[in-house]
XYZ file of C-alpha atoms in Angstrom:
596
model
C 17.034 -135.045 54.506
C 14.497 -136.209 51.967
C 15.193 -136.723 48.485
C 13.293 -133.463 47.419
C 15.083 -131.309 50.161
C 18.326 -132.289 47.948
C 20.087 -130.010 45.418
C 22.005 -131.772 42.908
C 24.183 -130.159 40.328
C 23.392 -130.079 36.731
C 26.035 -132.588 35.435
C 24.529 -135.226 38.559
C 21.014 -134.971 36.761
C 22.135 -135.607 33.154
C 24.571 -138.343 34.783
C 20.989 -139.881 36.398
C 19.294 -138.508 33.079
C 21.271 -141.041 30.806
C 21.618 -144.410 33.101
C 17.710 -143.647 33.673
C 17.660 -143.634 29.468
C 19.863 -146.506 29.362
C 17.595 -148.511 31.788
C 14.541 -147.823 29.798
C 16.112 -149.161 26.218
C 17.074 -152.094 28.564
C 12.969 -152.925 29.368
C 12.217 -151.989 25.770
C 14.583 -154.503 24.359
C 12.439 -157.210 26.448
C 15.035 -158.066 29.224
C 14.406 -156.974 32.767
C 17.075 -155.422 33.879
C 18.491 -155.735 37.755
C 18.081 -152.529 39.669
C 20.778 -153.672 42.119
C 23.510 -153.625 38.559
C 22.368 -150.602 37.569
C 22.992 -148.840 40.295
C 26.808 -148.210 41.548
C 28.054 -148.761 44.978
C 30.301 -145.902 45.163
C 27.637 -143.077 44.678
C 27.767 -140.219 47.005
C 24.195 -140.568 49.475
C 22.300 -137.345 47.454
C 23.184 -139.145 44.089
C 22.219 -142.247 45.182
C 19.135 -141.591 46.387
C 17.593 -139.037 43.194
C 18.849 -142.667 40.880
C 17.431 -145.278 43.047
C 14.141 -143.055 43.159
C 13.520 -142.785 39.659
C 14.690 -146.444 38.606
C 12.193 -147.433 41.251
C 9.487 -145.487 39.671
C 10.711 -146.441 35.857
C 10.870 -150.234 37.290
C 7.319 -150.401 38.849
C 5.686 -148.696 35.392
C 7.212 -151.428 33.351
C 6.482 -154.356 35.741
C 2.750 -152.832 35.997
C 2.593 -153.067 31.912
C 3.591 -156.812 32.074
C 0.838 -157.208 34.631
C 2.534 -157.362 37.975
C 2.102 -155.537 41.234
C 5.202 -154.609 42.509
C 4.650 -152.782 46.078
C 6.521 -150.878 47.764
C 7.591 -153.642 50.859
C 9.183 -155.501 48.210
C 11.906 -152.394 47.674
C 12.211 -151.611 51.043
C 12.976 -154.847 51.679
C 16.044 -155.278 48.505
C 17.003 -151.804 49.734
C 16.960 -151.517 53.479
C 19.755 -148.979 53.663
C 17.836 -146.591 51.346
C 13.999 -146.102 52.431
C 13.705 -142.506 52.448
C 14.534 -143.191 48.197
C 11.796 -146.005 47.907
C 9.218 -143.950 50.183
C 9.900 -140.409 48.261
C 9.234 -142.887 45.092
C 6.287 -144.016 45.715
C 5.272 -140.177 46.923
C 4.480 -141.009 50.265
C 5.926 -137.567 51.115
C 3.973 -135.368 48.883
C 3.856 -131.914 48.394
C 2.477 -129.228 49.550
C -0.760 -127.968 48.815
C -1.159 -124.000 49.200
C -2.430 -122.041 45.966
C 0.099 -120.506 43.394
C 0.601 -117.300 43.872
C 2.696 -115.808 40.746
C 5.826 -113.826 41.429
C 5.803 -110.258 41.861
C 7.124 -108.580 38.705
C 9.870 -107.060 40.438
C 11.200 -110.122 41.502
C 11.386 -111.887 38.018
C 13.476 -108.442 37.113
C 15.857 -109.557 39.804
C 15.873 -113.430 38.492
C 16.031 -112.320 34.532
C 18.057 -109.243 34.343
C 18.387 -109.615 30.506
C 14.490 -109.389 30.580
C 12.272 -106.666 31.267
C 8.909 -108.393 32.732
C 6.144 -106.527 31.133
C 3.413 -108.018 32.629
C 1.370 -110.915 33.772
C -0.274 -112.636 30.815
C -2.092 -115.210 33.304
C -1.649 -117.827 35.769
C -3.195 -121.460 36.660
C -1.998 -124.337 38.459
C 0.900 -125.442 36.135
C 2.393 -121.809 36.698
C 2.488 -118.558 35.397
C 2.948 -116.916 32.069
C 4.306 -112.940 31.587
C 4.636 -110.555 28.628
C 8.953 -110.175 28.528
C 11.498 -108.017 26.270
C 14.347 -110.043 25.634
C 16.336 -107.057 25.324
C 19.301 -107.989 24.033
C 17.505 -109.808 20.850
C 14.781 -106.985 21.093
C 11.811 -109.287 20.889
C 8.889 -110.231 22.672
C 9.123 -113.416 23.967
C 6.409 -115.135 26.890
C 8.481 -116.335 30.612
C 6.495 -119.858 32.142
C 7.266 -119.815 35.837
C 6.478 -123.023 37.279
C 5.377 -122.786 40.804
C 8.219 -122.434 43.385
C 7.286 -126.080 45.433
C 9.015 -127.765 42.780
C 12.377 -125.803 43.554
C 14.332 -128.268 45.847
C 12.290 -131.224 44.116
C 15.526 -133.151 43.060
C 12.751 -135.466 41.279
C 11.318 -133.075 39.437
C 14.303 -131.440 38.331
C 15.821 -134.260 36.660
C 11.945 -135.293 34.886
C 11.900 -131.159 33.916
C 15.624 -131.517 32.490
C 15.035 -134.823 30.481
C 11.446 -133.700 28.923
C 11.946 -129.748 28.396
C 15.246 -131.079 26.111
C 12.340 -132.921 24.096
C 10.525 -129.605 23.861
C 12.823 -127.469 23.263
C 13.227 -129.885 19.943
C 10.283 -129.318 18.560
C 10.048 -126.936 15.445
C 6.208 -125.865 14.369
C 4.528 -123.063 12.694
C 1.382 -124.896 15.024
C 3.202 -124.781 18.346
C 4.422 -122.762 20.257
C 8.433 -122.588 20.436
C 10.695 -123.269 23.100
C 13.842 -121.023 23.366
C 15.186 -121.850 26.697
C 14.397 -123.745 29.946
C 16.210 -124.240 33.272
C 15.748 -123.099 36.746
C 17.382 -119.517 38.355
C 17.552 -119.877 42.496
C 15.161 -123.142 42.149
C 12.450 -120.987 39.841
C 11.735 -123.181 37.102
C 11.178 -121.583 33.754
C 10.608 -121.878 29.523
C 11.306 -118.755 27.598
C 8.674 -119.185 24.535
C 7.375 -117.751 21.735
C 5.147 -114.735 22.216
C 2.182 -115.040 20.001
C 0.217 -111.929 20.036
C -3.765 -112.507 19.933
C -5.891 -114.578 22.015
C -6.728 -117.679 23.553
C -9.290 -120.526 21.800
C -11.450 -120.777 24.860
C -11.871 -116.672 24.567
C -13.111 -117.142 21.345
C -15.189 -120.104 22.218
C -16.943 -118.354 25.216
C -17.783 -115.342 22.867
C -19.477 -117.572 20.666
C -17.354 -115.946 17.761
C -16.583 -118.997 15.756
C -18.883 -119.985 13.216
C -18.708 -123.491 11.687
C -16.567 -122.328 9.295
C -14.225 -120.857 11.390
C -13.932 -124.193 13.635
C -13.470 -126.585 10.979
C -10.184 -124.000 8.861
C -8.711 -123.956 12.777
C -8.440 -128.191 13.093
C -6.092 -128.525 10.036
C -3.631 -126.616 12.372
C -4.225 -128.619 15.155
C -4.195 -131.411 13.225
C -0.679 -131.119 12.048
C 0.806 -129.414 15.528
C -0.437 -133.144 17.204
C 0.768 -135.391 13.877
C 4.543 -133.550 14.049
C 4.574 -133.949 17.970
C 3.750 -137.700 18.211
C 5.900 -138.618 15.099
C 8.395 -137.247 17.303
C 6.952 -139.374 20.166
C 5.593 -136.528 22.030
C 2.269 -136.884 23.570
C 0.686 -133.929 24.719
C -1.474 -134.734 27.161
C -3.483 -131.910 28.189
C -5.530 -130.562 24.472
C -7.916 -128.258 25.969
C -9.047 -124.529 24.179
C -7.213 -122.837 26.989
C -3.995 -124.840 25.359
C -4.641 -122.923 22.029
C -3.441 -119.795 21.038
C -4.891 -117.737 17.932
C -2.552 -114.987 16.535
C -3.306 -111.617 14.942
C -1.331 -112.946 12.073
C -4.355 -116.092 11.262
C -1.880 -118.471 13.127
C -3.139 -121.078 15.440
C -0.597 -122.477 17.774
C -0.406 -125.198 20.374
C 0.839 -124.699 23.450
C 2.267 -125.784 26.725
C 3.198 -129.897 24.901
C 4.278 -131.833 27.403
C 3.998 -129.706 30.654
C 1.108 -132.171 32.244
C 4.182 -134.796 31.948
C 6.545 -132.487 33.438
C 4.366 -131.431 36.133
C 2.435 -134.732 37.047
C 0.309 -135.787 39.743
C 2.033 -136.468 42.458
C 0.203 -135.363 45.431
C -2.139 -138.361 43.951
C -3.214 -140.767 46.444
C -2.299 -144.084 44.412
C 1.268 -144.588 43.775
C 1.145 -143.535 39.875
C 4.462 -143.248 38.107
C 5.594 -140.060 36.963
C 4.801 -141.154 33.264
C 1.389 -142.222 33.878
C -0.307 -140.193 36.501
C -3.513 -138.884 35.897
C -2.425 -135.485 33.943
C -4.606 -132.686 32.011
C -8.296 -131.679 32.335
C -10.822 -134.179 33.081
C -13.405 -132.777 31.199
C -10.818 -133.226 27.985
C -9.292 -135.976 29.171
C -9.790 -139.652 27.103
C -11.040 -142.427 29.506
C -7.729 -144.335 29.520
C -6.358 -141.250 31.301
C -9.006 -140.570 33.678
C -8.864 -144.565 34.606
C -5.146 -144.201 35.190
C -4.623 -147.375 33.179
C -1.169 -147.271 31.796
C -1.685 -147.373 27.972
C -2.030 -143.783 27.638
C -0.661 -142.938 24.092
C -0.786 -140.085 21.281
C -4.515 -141.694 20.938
C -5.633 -139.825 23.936
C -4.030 -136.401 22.444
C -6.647 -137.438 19.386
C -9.631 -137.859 21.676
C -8.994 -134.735 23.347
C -9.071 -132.820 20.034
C -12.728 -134.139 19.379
C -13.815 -132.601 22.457
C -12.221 -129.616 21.176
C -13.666 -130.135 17.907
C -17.623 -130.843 19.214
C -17.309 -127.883 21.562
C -15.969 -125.171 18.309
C -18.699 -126.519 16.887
C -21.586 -126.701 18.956
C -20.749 -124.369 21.816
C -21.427 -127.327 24.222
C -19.304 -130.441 25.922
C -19.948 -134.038 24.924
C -20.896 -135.185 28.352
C -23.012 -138.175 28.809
C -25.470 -139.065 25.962
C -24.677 -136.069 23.534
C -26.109 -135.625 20.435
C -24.347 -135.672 16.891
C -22.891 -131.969 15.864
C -24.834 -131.748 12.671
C -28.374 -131.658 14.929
C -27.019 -128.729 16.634
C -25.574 -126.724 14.027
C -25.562 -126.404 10.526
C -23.318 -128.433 9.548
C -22.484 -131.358 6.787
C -23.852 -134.826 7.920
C -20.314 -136.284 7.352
C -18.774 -134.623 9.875
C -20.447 -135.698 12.250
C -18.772 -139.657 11.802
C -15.545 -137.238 11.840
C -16.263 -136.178 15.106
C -17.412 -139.034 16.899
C -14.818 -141.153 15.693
C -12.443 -139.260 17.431
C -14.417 -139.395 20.463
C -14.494 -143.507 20.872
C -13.780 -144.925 24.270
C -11.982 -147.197 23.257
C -8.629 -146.233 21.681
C -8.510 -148.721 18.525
C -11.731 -146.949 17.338
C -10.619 -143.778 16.995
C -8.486 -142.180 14.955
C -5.272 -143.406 14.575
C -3.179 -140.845 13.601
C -4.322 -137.021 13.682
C -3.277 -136.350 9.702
C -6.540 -138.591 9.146
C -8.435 -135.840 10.527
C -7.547 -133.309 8.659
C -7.497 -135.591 5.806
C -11.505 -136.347 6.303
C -12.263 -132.525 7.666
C -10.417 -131.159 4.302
C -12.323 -133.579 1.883
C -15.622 -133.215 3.475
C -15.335 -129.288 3.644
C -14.088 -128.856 -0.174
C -16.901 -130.692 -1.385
C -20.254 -131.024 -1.296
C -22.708 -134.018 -1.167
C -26.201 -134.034 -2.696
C -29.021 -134.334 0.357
C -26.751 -133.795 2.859
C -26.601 -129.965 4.666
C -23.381 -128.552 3.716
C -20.929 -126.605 5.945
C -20.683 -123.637 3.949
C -16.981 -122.045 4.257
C -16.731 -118.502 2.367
C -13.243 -117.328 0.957
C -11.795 -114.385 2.473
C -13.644 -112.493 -0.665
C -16.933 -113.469 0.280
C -17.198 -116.312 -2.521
C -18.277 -119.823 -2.078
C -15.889 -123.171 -1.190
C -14.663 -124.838 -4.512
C -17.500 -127.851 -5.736
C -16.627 -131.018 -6.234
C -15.699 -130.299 -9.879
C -12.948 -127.842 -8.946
C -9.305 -128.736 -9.872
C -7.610 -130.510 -6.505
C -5.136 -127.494 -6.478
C -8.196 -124.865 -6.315
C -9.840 -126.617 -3.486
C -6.452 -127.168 -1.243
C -5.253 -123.273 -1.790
C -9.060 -122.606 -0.639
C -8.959 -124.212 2.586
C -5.585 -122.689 3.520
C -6.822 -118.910 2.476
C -9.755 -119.950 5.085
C -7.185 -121.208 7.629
C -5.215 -118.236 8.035
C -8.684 -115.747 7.592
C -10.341 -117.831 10.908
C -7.719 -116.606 13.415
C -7.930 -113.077 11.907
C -11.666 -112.934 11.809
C -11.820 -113.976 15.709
C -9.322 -111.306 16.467
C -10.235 -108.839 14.193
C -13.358 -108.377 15.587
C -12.329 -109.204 19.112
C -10.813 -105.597 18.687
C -13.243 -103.707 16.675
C -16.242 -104.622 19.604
C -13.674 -103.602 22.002
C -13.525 -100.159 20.120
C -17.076 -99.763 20.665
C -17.305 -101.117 24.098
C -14.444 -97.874 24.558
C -16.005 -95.333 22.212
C -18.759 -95.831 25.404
C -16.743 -95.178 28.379
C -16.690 -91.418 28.507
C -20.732 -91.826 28.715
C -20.467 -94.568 31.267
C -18.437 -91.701 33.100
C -20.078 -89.015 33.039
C -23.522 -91.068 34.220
C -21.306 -92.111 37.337
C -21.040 -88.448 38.288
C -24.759 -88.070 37.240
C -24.986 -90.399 39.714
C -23.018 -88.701 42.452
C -24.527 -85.527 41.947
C -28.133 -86.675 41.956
C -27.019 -88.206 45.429
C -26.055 -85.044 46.116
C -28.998 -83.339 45.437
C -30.958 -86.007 47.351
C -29.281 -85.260 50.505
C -29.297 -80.984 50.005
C -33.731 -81.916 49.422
C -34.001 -83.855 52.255
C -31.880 -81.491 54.555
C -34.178 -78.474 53.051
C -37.384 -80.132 53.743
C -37.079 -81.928 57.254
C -35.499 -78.784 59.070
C -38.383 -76.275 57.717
C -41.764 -78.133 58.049
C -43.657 -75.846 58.963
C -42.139 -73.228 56.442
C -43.875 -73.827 53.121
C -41.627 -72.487 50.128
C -38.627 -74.236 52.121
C -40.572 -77.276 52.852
C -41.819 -77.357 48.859
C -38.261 -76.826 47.451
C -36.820 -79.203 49.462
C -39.136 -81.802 48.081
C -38.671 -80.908 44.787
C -34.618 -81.162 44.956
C -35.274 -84.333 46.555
C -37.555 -85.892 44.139
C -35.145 -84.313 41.193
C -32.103 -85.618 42.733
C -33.824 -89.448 42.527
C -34.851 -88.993 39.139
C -30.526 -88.301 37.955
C -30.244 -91.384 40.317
C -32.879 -93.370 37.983
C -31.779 -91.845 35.073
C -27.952 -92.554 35.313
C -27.939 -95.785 36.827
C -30.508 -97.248 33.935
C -28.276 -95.761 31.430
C -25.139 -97.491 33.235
C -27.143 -100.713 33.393
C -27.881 -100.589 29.789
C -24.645 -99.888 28.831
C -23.310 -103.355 31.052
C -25.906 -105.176 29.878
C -24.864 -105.124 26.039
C -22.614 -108.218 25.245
C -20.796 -107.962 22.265
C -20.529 -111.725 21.616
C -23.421 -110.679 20.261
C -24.650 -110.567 16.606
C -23.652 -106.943 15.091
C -27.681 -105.837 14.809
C -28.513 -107.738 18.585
C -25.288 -105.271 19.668
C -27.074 -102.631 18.049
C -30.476 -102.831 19.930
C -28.678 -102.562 23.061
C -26.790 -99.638 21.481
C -30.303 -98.247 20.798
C -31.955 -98.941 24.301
C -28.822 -96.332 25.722
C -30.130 -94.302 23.121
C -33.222 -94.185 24.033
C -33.340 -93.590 27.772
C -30.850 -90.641 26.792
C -33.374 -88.779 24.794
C -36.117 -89.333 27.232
C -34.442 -88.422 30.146
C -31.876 -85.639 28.571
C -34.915 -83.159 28.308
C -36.543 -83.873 31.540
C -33.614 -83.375 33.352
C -31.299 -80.690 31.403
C -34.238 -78.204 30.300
C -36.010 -78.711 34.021
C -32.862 -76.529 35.068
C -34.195 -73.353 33.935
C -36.653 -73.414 36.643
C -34.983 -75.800 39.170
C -32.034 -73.584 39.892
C -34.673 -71.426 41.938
C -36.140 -74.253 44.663
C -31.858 -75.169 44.970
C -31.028 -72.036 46.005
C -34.042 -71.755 48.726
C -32.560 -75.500 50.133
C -28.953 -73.874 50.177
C -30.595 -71.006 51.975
C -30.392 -67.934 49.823
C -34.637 -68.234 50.013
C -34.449 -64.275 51.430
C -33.028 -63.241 47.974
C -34.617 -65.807 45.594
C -37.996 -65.482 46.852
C -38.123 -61.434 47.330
C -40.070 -60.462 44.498
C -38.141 -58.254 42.272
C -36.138 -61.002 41.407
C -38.592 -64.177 41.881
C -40.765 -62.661 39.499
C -38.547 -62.106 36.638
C -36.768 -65.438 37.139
C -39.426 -67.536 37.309
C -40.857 -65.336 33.478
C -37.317 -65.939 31.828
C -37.158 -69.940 33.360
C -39.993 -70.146 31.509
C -39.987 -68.408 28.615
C -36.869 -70.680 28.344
C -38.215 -74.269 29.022
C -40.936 -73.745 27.466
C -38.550 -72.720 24.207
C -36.195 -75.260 24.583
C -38.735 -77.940 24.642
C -40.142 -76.574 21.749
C -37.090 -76.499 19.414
C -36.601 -80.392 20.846
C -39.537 -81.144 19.478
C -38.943 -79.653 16.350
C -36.147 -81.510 16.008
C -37.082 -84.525 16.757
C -40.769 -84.433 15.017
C -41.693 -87.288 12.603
C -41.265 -86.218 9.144
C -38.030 -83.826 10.049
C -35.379 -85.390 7.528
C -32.697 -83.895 10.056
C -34.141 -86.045 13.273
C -31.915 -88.457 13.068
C -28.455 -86.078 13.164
C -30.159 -84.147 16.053
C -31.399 -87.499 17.700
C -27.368 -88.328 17.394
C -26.030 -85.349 19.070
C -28.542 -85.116 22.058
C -27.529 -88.789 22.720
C -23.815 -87.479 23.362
C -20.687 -88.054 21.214
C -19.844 -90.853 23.079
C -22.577 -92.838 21.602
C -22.153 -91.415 18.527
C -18.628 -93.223 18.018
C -20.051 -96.751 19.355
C -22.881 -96.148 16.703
C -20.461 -95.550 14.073
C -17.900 -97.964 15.138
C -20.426 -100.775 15.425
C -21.352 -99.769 11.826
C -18.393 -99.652 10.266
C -18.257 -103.384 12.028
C -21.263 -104.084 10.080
C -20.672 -102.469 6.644
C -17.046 -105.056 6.459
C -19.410 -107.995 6.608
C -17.637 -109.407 10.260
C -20.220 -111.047 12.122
C-alpha cells in the first residue's frame, strides 16, 4: 500500500506536522540535521512512512539551496526497508490525470448538512467554488472543494493541514477570509467569505476599467500582498481571475496560498512540494517558471505588474512590450512604476508591495508639468487634488476613488445587463417570427408544387412562399443585430447597435404586418379553401376592403413617421415594440448618470 493509499488520523498529521516544523527550524538555525534522529524507531509502518516522506522532501529542498544534488539512490540506499516512502517522495507515483468534474449539488447537501448548496459559482483545476447558506449563522458564505484525487493523499493532507492553519490566520478587508477548512469522507474543503460582485478578469475582458479605475484598485492589492508576506505568506498565483470586486467598492484577494497547497506534483522533475512550479505561467515571475528555488514574496510583486500593465493597457507584457503610457493615457511616471515591478531579476524590482502603492498614490495625487496626467475624477465628477492640496485632501481623495472603482465596474455590469434583458421579449418573439415564417415556407411550397398547372393555386403558393422567406430574413437579421451588440461597449457605440434593431424593425414591421390585409387571401387558397375565397361574391369584396385597408394603413405610417412630424419619434418608438423601448430608455438612463 502506497503512502497516498494511507489514511492517517488527524492527531498522526499534526504529530508529523510539528517534528516536520521542528526539522525545518533545525536547517534554518544552520545545522543539518540527521534524518535517521529525527525519525523514531517505534513508529507504526503508515506513520512512518507519511514522516520519512516529507523529511525526505524538506531534506532535498534545503540540500538543493546549499547547492547539492541529493538523488534519490542515495535514500534508498540509508533507507532500504522504506522505498515505497523515498519513491512516493520523489513522486515517482503520481497522480492521476482525468479532468475535475465538480460535485453534484446534491451530494455536497449530503457532505454539509448545516449548508444548503445554492449553486455552482465556478470551477478550474484547483477545484470548485459554490454559492452556500450557512444556515445556522444565516449568511452567505462560498464552499472550495478541492478535487477528490487528493482524498487518500496522506501527503497532501498533512501539506493542506499545516498551510490552510496559515490561512485561516489571515485577517484582511483585501482578502478573502477563511472560516473553516478540513476534509468530510476525503473531500477537501475552505468555507470562505462570500463576496458578492464579480471577478477582475470579467471586468478586464469587458474593457470596463478606465485608467482611473486600474490605478484606485492596486492600493488594495497592494496592501492584501504587504499584510500576507509580513506574515510570511507568499501567494503564488496573482492573476485577475484571483481578484474579486464587490458590490460594496471592495477589492479582495483570493485563493493565498492554494498553488502551495495544491502543487505540482504530477511534474516530471522531482520538485519539492515548496518549490514546484505553481500558478499561471503567463503571471508567473521567471524564477518560478525556471523552477529555481528562490521563489519569494518578490514573485507575488512581479505578478501584480502583469496585473497592473494588463488593467491598464488591455494587453499582456509578452516579449518586447511597450511602456503603458504609449498605449494609454496615462502619466509618464507610471510607467517606471510598472516596469519596475516587472524586472527579471528579483533585486530590481520592488521590494516590498507598500512601495507600490506608495509611488502609484504620489504619482496619481499630483501632477507634473509636461508630462500626460492620469486624470482620476472624484465620485462627484471633480478633478484629483493638485500638488498644492493639503496631504490630508489628497489621501481621503484616493480612498473615495478606491471604493467608487469596484462600484463603477459593477454598477454598470448590472445596468447593461438590464438592457441586454429589457431586449429579450423581442429576441422572443423574432424566434417565433422565425418559426412561423418556416411555416409559411413549407404551406407555399406544398401549395405551389402539387397544383402546377392550376394558376391561382400555383400563384398563391408562390406568394406564401416568398412571404414566408421574407419573416425568415426579417427575424433572423433582427436576432443577429440584437447578438451582435456588445455592451463592453461605449454607452453611444451600444446605442448604434440599439438603433440598427431599430431600424430593420420599422422597415420590415410595415412590409410584413400591413401586407396581411391582402395576404390572408393567397393563405387560404394554399390551405385549400380556394372554392370559397376565390368565388366571387366574396373575392371581390375582400380583395376592395384589403385594400382600402393597406393602402390606409400605409398611409397613416407615413404620416407618422414624415420628416417634420414633431410626434415621429414617439410613434417611431412604439412601432419598434416595447421591448426596445425599455433598452432605449435603460441605456439612457445609463447615459444621463455619466457611467461609461
Amino acid at each position: 500500500m502506497t503512502m497516498r493509499q494511507q489514511n492517517l488520523p488527524i492527531e498522526a498529521l499534526e504529530w508529523i506536522d510539528e517534528r516536520c516544523a521542528q526539522f525545518e527550524r533545525d536547517w534554518q538555525t544552520g545545522s543539518a540535521p540527521d534524518l535517521q534522529s529525527v525519525l523514531p524507531d517505534d513508529l507504526p509502518t503508515p506513520q512512518r512512512e507519511a514522516l520519512l516522506a516529507e523529511l525526505i522532501l524538506l531534506d532535498v529542498d534545503y540540500r538543493r539551496r546549499r547547492g547539492q544534488s541529493p538523488a534519490e539512490q542515495e535514500y534508498l540506499e540509508r533507507f532500504p526497508g522504506d522505498g515505497q516512502a523515498v519513491r512516493d517522495a520523489f513522486n515517482i507515483s503520481g497522480k492521476p490525470q482525468a479532468a475535475f468534474v465538480p460535485p453534484a449539488i446534491e451530494r455536497l447537501g449530503k457532505l454539509f448538512p448545516g449548508l444548503q448548496i445554492l449553486e455552482l459559482i465556478g470551477a478550474g483545476g484547483m477545484g470548485a467554488v459554490y454559492k452556500a447558506r450557512q444556515q445556522g449563522l444565516d449568511r452567505l458564505v462560498a464552499l472550495k472543494v478541492l478535487p477528490d484525487e487528493f482524498g487518500n493523499d496522506a501527503k497532501f493532507a498533512l501539506r493542506f493541514t499545516r498551510e490552510a492553519r496559515t490561512l485561516a490566520k489571515l485577517n484582511h478587508p483585501n482578502i478573502v477570509s477563511v472560516y473553516e477548512f478540513g476534509s468530510v469522507d476525503g473531500t477537501f474543503y475552505f468555507l470562505m467569505e462570500y463576496v458578492e460582485g464579480s471577478t477582475l478578469r470579467a471586468a478586464v475582458q469587458s474593457r470596463q476599467l478606465g485608467p482611473e479605475q486600474a490605478l484606485a484598485v492596486v492600493p488594495h492589492l497592494c496592501d492584501a500582498l504587504q499584510y500576507a508576506h509580513d506574515q510570511g505568506v507568499i501567494h503564488r498565483d496573482i492573476k485577475p481571475e484571483n481578484i474579486l470586486l464587490g458590490l460594496g467598492g471592495s477589492v479582495k484577494v483570493a485563493d493565498f496560498g492554494l498553488a502551495r497547497i495544491i502543487g505540482n506534483e504530477s511534474a516530471s522533475e522531482p520538485l519539492t512540494a515548496t518549490h514546484q512550479i505553481m500558478g499561471t505561467p503567463r503571471y508567473m515571475a521567471p524564477e518560478q517558471l525556471e523552477a529555481t528555488h528562490s521563489v519569494d514574496h518578490r514573485a507575488d510583486i512581479y505578478s501584480l505588474g502583469v496585473v497592473i500593465y494588463e488593467m491598464l493597457t488591455g494587453e499582456l507584457p509578452i516579449g518586447r512590450f511597450a511602456a503603458p503610457s504609449a498605449k494609454v493615457k496615462i502619466d509618464v511616471r507610471l510607467d517606471e512604476v510598472v516596469l519596475r515591478t516587472l524586472e527579471k531579476e528579483p533585486q530590481r524590482r520592488y521590494q516590498r508591495a507598500s512601495q507600490i502603492k506608495s509611488d502609484v498614490q504620489s504619482i496619481t495625487s499630483t501632477a507634473q508639468g509636461g508630462d500626460a496626467p492620469t486624470e482620476i475624477q472624484s465620485p462627484h465628477g471633480a478633478a484629483s487634488p493638485s500638488a498644492g492640496d493639503a496631504v490630508n485632501s489628497s489621501g481621503q481623495a484616493m480612498l473615495e476613488q478606491q471604493e467608487l472603482a469596484g462600484r463603477l465596474v459593477l454598477t454598470r455590469r448590472q445596468l447593461m445587463q438590464r438592457v441586454a434583458t429589457s431586449l429579450r421579449p423581442l429576441f422572443a418573439g423574432q424566434l417565433v417570427q422565425l418559426v412561423f415564417g418556416v411555416g409559411l415556407i413549407a404551406l407555399g411550397a406544398y401549395g405551389w408544387t402539387r397544383n402546377t398547372e392550376v394558376p391561382h393555386r400555383l400563384l398563391c403558393g408562390i406568394i406564401v412562399h416568398v412571404y414566408g422567406v421574407a419573416m425568415v430574413i426579417a427575424a433572423a437579421a433582427v436576432c443577429i443585430r440584437i447578438k451582435q451588440i456588445d455592451y463592453s461597449q461605449s454607452p453611444e457605440q451600444i446605442s448604434q447597435g440599439l438603433g440598427r434593431v431599430r431600424s430593420l424593425r420599422l422597415f420590415f414591421g410595415p412590409l410584413l404586418g400591413f401586407a396581411w390585409w391582402l395576404l390572408w387571401i393567397p393563405v387560404a387558397v394554399a390551405i385549400g379553401f380556394d372554392e370559397v375565397v376565390v368565388y366571387p361574391n366574396s373575392l371581390v369584396p375582400s380583395l376592395a376592403i384589403g385594400v382600402i385597408g393597406l393602402v390606409g394603413s400605409l398611409g397613416l405610417y407615413w404620416r407618422a413617421l414624415r420628416p417634420g412630424n414633431p410626434a415621429a419619434g414617439r410613434w417611431r418608438t412604439k412601432f419598434a415594440g416595447g421591448s426596445l423601448a425599455a433598452a432605449v430608455q435603460t441605456l439612457r438612463e445609463i447615459q444621463q448618470a455619466g457611467i461609461r
